[in-house]
PDB file of N, CA and C in Angstrom:
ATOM      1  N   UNK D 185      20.657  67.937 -51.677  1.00  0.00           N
ATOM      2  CA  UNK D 185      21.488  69.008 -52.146  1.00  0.00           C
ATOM      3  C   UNK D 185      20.639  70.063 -52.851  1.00  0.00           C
ATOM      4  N   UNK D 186      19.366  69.716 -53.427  1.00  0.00           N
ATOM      5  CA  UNK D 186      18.572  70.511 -54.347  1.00  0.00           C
ATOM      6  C   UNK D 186      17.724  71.287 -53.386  1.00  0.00           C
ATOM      7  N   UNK D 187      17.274  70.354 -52.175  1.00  0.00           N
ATOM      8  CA  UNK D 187      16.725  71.528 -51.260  1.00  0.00           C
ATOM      9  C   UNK D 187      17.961  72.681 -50.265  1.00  0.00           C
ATOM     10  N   UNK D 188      19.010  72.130 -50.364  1.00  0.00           N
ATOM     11  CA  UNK D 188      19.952  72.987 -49.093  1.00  0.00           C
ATOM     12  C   UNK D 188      19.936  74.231 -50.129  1.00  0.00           C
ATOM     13  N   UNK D 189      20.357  73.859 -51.795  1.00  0.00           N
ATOM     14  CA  UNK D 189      20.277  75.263 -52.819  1.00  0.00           C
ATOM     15  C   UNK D 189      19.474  75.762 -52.616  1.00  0.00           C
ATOM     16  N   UNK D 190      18.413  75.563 -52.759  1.00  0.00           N
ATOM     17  CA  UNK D 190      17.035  76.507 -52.151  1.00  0.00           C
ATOM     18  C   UNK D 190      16.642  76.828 -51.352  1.00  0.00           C
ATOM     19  N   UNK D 191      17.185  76.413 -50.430  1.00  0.00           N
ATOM     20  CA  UNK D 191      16.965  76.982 -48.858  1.00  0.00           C
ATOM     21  C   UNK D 191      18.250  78.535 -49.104  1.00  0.00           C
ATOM     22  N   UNK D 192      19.176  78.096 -49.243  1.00  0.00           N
ATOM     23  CA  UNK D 192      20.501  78.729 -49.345  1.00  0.00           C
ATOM     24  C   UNK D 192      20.143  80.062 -50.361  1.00  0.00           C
ATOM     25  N   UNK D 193      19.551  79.629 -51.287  1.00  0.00           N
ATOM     26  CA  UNK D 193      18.653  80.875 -51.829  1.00  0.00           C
ATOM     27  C   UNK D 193      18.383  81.781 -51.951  1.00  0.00           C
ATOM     28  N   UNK D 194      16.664  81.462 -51.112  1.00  0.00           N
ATOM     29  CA  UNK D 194      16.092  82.109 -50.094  1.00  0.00           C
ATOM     30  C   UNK D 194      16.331  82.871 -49.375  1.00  0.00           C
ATOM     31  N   UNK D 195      17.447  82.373 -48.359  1.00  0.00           N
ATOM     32  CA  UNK D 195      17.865  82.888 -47.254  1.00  0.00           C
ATOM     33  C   UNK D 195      18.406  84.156 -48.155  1.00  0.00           C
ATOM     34  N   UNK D 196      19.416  83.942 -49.196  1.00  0.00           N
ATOM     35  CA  UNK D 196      20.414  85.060 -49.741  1.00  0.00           C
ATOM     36  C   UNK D 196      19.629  85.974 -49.890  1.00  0.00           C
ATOM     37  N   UNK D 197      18.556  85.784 -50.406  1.00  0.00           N
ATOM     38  CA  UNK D 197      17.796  86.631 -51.392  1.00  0.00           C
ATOM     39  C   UNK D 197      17.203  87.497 -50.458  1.00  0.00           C
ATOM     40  N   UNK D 198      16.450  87.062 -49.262  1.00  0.00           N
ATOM     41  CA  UNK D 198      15.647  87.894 -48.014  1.00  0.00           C
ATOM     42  C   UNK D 198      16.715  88.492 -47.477  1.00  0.00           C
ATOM     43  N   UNK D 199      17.720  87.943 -46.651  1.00  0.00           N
ATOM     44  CA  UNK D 199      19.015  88.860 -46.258  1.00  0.00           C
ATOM     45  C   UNK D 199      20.107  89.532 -47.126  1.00  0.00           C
ATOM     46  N   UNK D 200      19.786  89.661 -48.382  1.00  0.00           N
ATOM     47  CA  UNK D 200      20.625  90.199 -49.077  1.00  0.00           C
ATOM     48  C   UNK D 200      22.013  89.941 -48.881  1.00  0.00           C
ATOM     49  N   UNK D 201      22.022  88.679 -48.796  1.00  0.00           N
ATOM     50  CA  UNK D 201      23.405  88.604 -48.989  1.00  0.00           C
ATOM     51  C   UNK D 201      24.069  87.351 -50.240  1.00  0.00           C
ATOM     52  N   UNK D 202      24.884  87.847 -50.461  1.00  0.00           N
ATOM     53  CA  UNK D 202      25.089  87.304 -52.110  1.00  0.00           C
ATOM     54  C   UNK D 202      25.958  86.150 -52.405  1.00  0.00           C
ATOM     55  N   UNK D 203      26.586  86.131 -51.206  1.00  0.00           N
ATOM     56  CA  UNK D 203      27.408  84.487 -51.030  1.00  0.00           C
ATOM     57  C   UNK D 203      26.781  83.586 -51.151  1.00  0.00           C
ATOM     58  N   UNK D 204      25.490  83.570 -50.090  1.00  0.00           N
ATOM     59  CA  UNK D 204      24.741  82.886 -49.985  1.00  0.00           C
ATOM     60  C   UNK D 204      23.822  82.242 -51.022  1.00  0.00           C
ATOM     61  N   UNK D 205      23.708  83.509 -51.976  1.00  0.00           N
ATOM     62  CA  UNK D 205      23.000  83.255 -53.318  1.00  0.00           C
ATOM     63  C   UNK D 205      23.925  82.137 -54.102  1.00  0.00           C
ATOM     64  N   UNK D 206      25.032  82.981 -54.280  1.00  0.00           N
ATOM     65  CA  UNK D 206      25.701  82.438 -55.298  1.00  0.00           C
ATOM     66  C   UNK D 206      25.950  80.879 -54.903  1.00  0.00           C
ATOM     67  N   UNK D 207      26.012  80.518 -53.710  1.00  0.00           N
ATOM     68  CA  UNK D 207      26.034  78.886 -52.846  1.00  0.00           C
ATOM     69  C   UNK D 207      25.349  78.476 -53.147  1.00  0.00           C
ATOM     70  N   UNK D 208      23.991  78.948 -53.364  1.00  0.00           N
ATOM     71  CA  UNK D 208      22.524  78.448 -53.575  1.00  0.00           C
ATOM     72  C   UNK D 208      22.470  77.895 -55.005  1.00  0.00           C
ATOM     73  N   UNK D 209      22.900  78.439 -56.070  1.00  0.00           N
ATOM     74  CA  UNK D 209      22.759  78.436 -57.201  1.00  0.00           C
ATOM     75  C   UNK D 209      24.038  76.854 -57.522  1.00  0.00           C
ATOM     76  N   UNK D 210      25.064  77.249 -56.899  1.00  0.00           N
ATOM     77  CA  UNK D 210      25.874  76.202 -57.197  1.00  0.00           C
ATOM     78  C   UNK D 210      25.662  74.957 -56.735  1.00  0.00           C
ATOM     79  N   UNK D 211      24.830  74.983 -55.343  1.00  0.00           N
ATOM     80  CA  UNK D 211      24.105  73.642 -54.676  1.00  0.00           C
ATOM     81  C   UNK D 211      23.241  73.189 -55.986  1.00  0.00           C
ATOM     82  N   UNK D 212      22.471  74.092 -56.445  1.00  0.00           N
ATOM     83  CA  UNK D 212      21.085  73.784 -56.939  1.00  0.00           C
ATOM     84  C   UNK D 212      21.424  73.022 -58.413  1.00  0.00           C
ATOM     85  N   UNK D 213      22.581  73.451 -59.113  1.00  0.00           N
ATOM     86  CA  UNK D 213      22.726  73.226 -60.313  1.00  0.00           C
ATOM     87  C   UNK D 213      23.572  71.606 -59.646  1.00  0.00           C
ATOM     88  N   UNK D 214      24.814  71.657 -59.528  1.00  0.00           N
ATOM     89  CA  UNK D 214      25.324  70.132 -59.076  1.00  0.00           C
ATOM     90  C   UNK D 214      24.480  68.992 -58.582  1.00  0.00           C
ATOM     91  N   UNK D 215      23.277  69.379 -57.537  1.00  0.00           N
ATOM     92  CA  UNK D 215      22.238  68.542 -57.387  1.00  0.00           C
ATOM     93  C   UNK D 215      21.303  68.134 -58.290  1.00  0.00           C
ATOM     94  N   UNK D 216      20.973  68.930 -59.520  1.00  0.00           N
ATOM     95  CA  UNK D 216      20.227  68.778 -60.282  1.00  0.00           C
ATOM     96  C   UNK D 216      21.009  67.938 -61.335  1.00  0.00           C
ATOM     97  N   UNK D 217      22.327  68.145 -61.242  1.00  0.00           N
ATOM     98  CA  UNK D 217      23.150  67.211 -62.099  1.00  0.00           C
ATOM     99  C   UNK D 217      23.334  65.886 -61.814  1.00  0.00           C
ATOM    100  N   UNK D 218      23.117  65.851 -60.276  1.00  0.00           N
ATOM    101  CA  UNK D 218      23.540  64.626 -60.038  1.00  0.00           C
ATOM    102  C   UNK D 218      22.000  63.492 -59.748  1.00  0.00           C
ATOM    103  N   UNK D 219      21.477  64.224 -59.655  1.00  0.00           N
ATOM    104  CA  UNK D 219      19.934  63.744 -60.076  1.00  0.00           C
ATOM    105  C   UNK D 219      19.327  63.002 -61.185  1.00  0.00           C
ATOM    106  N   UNK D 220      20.099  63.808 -62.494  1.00  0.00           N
ATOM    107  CA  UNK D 220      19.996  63.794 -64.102  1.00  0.00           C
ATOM    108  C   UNK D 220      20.281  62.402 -64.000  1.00  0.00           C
ATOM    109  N   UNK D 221      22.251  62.449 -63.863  1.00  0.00           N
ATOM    110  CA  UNK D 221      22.738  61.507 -63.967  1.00  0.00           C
ATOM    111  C   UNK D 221      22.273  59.742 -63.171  1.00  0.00           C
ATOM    112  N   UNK D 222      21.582  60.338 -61.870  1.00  0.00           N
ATOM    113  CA  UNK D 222      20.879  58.773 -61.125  1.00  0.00           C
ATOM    114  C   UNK D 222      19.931  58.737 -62.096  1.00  0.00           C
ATOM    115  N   UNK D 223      18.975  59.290 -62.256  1.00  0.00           N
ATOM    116  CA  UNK D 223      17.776  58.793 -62.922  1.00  0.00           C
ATOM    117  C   UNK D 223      18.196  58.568 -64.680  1.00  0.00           C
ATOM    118  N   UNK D 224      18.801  58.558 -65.325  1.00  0.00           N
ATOM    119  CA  UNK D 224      19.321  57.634 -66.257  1.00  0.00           C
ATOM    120  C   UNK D 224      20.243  56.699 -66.467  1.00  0.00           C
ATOM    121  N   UNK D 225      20.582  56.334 -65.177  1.00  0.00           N
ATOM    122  CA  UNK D 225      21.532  54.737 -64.781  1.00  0.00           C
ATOM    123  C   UNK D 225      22.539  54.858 -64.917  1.00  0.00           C
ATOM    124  N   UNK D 226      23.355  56.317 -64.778  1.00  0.00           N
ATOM    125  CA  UNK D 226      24.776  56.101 -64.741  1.00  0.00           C
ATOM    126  C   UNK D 226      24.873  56.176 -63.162  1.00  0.00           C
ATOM    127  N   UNK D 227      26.159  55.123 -62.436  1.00  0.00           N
ATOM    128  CA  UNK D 227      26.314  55.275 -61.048  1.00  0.00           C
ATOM    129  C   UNK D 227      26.812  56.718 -60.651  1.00  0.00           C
ATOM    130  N   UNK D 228      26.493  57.007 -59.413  1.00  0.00           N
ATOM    131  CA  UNK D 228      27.229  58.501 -58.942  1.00  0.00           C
ATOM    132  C   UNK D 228      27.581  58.120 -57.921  1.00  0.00           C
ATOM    133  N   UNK D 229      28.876  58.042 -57.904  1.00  0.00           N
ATOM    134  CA  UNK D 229      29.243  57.568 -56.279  1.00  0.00           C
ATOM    135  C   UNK D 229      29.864  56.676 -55.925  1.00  0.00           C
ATOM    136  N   UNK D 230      29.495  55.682 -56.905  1.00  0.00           N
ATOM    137  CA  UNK D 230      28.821  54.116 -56.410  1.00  0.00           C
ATOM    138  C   UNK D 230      27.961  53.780 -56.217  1.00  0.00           C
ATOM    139  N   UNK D 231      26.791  54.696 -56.410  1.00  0.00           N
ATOM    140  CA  UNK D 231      25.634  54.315 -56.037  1.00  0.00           C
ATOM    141  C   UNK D 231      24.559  54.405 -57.915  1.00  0.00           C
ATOM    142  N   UNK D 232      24.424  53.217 -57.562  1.00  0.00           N
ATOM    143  CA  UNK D 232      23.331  53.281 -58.804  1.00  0.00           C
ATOM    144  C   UNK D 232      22.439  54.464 -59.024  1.00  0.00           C
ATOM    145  N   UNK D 233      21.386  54.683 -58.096  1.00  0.00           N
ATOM    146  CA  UNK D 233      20.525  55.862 -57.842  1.00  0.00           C
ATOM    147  C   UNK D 233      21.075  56.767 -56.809  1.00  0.00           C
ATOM    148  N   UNK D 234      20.860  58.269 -57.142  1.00  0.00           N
ATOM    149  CA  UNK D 234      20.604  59.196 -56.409  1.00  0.00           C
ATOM    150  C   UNK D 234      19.618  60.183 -56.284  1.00  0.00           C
ATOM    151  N   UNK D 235      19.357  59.957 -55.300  1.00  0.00           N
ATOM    152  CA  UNK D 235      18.324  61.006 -54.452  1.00  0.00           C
ATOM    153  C   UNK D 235      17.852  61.238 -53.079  1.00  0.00           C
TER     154      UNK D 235
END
Protein backbone atom coordinates (compact mmCIF):
# COMPACT_ATOMS: atom_id res chain seq x y z
CA UNK A 1 0.00 0.00 0.00
CA UNK A 2 3.08 2.34 0.82
CA UNK A 3 4.50 1.72 -2.58
CA UNK A 4 0.97 2.00 -4.75
CA UNK A 5 0.97 5.79 -2.56
CA UNK A 6 4.05 6.51 -4.15
CA UNK A 7 3.71 5.35 -7.25
CA UNK A 8 0.17 7.16 -7.21
CA UNK A 9 2.19 10.21 -6.32
CA UNK A 10 4.47 10.42 -8.74
CA UNK A 11 2.34 9.76 -11.35
CA UNK A 12 -0.01 12.90 -9.91
CA UNK A 13 2.71 15.03 -9.56
CA UNK A 14 4.38 14.49 -13.37
CA UNK A 15 0.78 14.53 -14.93
CA UNK A 16 -0.55 17.09 -12.92
CA UNK A 17 -3.23 15.69 -11.88
CA UNK A 18 -4.47 16.07 -8.33
CA UNK A 19 -6.76 13.11 -7.63
CA UNK A 20 -4.16 11.17 -8.11
CA UNK A 21 -2.06 13.07 -5.61
CA UNK A 22 -4.47 13.35 -3.16
CA UNK A 23 -4.91 9.06 -3.54
CA UNK A 24 -1.32 8.98 -3.15
CA UNK A 25 -1.13 10.71 0.04
CA UNK A 26 -4.11 8.80 1.50
CA UNK A 27 -2.52 5.31 0.31
CA UNK A 28 0.73 6.49 1.83
CA UNK A 29 -0.47 7.64 5.23
CA UNK A 30 -3.04 4.37 5.97
CA UNK A 31 -0.10 2.12 4.87
CA UNK A 32 2.22 3.69 7.02
CA UNK A 33 -0.39 3.23 9.72
CA UNK A 34 -0.89 -0.02 9.21
CA UNK A 35 2.73 -0.82 9.21
CA UNK A 36 3.15 1.16 12.69
CA UNK A 37 0.52 -0.87 14.02
CA UNK A 38 2.16 -4.66 12.62
CA UNK A 39 5.45 -3.82 13.78
CA UNK A 40 4.37 -3.21 17.43
CA UNK A 41 2.15 -6.43 17.81
CA UNK A 42 -1.14 -5.21 17.54
CA UNK A 43 -3.06 -7.69 14.92
CA UNK A 44 -4.38 -5.86 11.66
CA UNK A 45 -6.64 -7.93 10.05
CA UNK A 46 -6.04 -10.90 11.76
CA UNK A 47 -2.93 -10.95 10.94
CA UNK A 48 -0.27 -10.56 13.55
CA UNK A 49 2.27 -8.80 11.12
CA UNK A 50 1.86 -6.56 8.29
CA UNK A 51 3.80 -5.95 5.43
Amino acid sequence: MIVLGIILLVVGFVAGISILWTIGIILLVIGAILWLLGSVGHAVGGRRHYW
